[in-house]
PDB file of C-alpha atoms and ligand atoms in Angstrom:
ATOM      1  CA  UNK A   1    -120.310-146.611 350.285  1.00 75.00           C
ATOM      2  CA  UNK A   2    -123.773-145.111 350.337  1.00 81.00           C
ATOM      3  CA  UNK A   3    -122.991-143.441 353.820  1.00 90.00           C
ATOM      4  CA  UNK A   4    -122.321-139.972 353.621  1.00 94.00           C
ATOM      5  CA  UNK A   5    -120.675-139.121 356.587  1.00 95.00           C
ATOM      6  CA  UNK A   6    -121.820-135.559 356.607  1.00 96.00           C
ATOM      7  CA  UNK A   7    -125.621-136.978 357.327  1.00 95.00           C
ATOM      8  CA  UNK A   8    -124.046-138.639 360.419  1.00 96.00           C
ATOM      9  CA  UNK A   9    -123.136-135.423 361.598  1.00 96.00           C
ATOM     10  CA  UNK A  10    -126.166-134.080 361.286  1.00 96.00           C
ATOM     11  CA  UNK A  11    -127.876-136.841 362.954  1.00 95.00           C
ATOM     12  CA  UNK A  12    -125.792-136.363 366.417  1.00 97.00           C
ATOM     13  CA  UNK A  13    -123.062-139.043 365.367  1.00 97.00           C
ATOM     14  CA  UNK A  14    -119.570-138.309 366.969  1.00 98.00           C
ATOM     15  CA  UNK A  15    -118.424-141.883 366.554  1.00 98.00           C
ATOM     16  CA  UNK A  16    -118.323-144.413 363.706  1.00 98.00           C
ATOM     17  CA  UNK A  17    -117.407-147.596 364.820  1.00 98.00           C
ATOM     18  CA  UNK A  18    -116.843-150.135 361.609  1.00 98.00           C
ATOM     19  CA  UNK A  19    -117.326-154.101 361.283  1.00 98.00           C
ATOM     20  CA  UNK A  20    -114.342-155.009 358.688  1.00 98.00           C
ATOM     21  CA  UNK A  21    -115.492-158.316 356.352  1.00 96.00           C
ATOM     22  CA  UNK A  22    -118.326-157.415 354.331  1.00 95.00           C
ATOM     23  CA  UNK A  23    -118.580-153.534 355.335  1.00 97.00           C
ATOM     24  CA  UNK A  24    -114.867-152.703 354.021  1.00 97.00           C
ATOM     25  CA  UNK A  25    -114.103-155.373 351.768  1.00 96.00           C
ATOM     26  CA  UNK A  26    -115.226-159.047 350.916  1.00 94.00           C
ATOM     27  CA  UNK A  27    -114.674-161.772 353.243  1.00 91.00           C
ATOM     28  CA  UNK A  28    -111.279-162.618 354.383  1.00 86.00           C
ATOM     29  CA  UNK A  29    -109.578-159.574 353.010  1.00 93.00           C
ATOM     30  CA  UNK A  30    -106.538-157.644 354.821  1.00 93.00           C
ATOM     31  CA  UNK A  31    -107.335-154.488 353.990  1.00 96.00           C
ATOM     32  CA  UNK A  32    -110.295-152.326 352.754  1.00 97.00           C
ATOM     33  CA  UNK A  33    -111.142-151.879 348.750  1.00 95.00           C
ATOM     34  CA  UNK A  34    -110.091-148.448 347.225  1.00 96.00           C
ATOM     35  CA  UNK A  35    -113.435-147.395 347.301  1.00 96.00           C
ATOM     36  CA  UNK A  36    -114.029-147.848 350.941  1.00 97.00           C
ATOM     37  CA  UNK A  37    -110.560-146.110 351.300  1.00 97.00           C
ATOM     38  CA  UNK A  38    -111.273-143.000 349.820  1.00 97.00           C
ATOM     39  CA  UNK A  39    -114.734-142.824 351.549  1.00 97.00           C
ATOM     40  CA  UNK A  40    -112.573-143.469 354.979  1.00 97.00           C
ATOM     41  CA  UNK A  41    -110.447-140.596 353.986  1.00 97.00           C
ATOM     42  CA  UNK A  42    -113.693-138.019 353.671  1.00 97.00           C
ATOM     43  CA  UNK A  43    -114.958-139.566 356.906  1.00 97.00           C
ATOM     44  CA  UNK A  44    -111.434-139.014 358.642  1.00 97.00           C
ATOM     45  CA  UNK A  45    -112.094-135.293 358.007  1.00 97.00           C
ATOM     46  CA  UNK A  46    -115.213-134.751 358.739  1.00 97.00           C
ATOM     47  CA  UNK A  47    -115.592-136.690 361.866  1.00 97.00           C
ATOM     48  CA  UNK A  48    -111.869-136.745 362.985  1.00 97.00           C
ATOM     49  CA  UNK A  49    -109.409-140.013 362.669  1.00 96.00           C
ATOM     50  CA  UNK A  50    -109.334-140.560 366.100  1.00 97.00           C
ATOM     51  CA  UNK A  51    -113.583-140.985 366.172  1.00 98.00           C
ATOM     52  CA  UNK A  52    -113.028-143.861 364.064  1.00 98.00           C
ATOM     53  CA  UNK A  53    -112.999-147.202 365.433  1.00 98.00           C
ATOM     54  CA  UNK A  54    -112.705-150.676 363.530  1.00 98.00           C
ATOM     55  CA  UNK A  55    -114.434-153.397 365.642  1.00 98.00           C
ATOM     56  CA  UNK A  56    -114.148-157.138 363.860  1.00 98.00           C
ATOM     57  CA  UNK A  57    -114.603-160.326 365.365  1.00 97.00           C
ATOM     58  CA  UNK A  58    -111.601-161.590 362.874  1.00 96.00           C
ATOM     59  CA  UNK A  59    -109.322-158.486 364.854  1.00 96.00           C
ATOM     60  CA  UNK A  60    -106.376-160.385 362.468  1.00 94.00           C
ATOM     61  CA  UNK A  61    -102.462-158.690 363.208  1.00 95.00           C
ATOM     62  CA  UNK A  62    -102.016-157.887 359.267  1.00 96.00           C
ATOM     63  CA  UNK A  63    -105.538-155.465 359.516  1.00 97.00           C
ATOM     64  CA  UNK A  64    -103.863-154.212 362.914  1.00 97.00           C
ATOM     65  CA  UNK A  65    -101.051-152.955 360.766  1.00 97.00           C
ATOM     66  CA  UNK A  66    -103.135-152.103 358.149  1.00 97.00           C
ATOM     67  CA  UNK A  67    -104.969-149.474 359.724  1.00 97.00           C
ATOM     68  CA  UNK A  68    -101.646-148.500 361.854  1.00 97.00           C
ATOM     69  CA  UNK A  69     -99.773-147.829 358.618  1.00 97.00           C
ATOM     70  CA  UNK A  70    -102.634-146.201 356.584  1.00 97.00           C
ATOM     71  CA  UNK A  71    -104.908-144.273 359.334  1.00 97.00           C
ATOM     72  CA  UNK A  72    -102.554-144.114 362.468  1.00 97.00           C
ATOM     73  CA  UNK A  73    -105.444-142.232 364.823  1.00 97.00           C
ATOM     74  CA  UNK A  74    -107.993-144.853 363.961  1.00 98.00           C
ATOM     75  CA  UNK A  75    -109.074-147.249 367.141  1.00 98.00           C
ATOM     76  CA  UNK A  76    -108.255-150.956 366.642  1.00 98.00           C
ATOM     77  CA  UNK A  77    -110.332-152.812 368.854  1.00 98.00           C
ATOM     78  CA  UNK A  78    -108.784-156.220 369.801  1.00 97.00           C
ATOM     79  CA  UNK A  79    -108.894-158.227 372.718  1.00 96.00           C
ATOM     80  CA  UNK A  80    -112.906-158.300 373.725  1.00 98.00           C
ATOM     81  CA  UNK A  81    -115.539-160.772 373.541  1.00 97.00           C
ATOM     82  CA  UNK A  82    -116.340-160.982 370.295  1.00 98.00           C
ATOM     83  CA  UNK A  83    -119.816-159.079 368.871  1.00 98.00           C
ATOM     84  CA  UNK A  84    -122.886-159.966 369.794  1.00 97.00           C
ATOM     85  CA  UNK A  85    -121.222-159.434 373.477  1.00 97.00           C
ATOM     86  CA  UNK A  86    -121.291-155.676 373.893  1.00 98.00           C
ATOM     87  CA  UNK A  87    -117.401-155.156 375.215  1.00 98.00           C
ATOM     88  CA  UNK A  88    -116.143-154.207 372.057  1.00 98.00           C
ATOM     89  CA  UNK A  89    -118.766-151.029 371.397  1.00 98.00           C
ATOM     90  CA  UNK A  90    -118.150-150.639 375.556  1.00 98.00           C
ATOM     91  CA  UNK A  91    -114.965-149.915 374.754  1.00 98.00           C
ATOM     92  CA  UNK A  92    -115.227-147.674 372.167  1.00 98.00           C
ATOM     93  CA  UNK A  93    -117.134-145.816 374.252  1.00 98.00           C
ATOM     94  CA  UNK A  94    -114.864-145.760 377.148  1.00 98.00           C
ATOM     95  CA  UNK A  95    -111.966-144.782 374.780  1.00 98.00           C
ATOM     96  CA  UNK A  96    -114.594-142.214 373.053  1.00 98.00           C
ATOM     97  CA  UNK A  97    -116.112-140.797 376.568  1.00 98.00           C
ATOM     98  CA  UNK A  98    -119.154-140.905 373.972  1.00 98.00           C
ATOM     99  CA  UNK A  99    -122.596-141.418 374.814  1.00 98.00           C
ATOM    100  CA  UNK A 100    -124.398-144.723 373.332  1.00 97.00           C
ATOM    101  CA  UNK A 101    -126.540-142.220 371.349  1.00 97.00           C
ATOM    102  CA  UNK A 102    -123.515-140.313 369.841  1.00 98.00           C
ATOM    103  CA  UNK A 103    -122.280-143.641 368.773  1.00 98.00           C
ATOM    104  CA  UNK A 104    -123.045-145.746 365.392  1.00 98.00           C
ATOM    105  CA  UNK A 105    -121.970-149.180 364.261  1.00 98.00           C
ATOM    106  CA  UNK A 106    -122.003-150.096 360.406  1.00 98.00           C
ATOM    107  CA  UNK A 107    -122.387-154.190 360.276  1.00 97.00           C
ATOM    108  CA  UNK A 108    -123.560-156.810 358.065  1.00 95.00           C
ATOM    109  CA  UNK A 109    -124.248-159.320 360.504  1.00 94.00           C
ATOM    110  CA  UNK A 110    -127.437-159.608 362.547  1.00 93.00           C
ATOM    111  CA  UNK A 111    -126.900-161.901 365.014  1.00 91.00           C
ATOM    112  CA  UNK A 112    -123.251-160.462 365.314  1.00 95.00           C
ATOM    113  CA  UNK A 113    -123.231-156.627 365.290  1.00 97.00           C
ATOM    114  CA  UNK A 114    -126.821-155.507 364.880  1.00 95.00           C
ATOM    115  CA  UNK A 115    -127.351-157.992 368.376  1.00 95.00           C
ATOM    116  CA  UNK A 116    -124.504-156.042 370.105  1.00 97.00           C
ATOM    117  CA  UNK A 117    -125.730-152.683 369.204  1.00 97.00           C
ATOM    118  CA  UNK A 118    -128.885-153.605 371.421  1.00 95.00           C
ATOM    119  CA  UNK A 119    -127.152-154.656 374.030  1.00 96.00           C
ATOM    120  CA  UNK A 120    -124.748-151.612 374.007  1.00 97.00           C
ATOM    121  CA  UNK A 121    -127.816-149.339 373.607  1.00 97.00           C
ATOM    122  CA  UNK A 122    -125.932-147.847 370.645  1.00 97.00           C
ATOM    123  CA  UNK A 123    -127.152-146.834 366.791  1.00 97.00           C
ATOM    124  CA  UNK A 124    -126.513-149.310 363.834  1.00 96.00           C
ATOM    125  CA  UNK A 125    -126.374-149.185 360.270  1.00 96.00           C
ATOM    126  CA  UNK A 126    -127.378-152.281 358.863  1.00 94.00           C
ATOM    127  CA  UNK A 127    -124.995-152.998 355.691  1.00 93.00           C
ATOM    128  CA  UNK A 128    -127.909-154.953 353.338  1.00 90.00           C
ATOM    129  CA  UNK A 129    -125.718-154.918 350.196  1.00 89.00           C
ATOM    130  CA  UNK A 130    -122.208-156.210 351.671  1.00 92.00           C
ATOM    131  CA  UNK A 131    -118.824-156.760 349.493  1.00 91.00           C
ATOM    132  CA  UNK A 132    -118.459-160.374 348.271  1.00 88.00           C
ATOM    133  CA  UNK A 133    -115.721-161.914 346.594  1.00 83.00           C
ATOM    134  CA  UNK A 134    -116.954-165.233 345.214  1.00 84.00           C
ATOM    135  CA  UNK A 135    -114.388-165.629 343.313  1.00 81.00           C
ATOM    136  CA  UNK A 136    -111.305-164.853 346.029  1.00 83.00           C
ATOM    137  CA  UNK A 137    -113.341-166.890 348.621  1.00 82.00           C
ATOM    138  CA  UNK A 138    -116.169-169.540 347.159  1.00 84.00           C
ATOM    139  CA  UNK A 139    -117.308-171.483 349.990  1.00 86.00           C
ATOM    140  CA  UNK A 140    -116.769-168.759 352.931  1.00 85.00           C
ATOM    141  CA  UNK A 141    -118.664-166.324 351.070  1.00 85.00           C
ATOM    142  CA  UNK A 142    -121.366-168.877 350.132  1.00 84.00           C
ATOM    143  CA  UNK A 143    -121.690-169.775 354.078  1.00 84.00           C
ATOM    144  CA  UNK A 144    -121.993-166.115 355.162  1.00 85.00           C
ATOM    145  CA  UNK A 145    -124.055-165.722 352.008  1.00 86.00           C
ATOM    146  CA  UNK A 146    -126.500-168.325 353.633  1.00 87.00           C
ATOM    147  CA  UNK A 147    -125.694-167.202 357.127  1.00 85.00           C
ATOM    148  CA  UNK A 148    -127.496-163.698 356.279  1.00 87.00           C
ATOM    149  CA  UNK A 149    -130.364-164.763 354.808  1.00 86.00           C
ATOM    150  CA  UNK A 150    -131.182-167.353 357.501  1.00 84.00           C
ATOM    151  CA  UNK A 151    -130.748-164.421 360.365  1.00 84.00           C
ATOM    152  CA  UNK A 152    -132.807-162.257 358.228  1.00 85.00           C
ATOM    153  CA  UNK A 153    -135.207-165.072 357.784  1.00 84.00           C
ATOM    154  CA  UNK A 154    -134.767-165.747 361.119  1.00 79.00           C
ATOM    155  CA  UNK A 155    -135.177-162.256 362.698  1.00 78.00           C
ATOM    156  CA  UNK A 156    -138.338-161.549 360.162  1.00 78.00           C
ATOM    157  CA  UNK A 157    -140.456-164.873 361.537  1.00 77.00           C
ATOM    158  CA  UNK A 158    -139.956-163.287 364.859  1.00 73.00           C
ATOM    159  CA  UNK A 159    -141.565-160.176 363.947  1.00 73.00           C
ATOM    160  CA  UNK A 160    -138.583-157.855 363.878  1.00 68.00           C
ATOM    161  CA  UNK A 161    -138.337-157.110 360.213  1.00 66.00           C
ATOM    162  CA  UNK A 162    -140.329-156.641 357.270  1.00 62.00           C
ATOM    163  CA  UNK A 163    -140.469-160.001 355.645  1.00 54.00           C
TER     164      UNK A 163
HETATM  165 MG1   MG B   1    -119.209-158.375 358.717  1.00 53.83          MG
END
């Protein structure tokens, strides 16, 4: 993860809020890669566990307990409209008492996250270079494969983004 969480400090960040598939480990997965582990560890100290939110639109029981067994103070966020509605960053920030500029979501998805961010009024960290498992999941990671580039394609013919 190219995210230091020290520069988030710096830049006013109290909260990290965190899409799962794609951001901490390939599609489909129940729990986050050891990589993304140890970099939730360093983030867990610097920031504090219980500024650390995990906000999926798959919000599946077995990632529940994941994050219950592994980082106790971490926010699981279940039971909202799923992203792009805003209720899920709303209530991180209810939970928080954080303002939307104090807050940042890390997501791979356009038309999912980066949309809800906007409607929150909260920062985002678009995840270009997401984890894939092609071999663990062919054809789901092939649609969101195809799913990203045609919101990126999407969001640059409307002007938003470089082409
Ligand atoms: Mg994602």
């Amino acid at each position: 993860m190219a995210i230091q969480p020290e520069e988030l400090v710096a830049r006013g960040i109290t909260v990290l809020v965190l899409d799962f598939d794609g951001v901490l480990a390939p599609h489909g997965a129940q729990a986050p890669t050891a990589e993304v582990v140890a970099w939730l560890r360093r983030c867990a100290v610097i920031l504090g566990e219980e500024k650390i939110f995990i906000l999926s639109n798959r919000p599946d029981p077995q990632r529940a307990d994941y994050f219950r067994r592994m980082f106790p103070s971490f926010h699981f966020i279940a039971g909202v409209r799923k992203k792009p509605y805003p209720d899920g960053l709303l209530r991180v920030m209810e939970l928080s008492g954080a303002t939307p500029e104090e807050v940042v979501l890390l997501d791979d998805r356009l038309l999912t996250g980066v949309l809800a961010t906007c409607l929150a009024g909260t920062g985002v960290i678009y995840i270009t270079d997401p984890y894939v498992s092609l071999a663990k999941q062919p054809i789901a990671e092939c649609f969101f494969m195809l799913l990203r580039y045609v919101e990126r394609r999407y969001i640059a013919l409307a002007g938003w983004l470089p082409g």
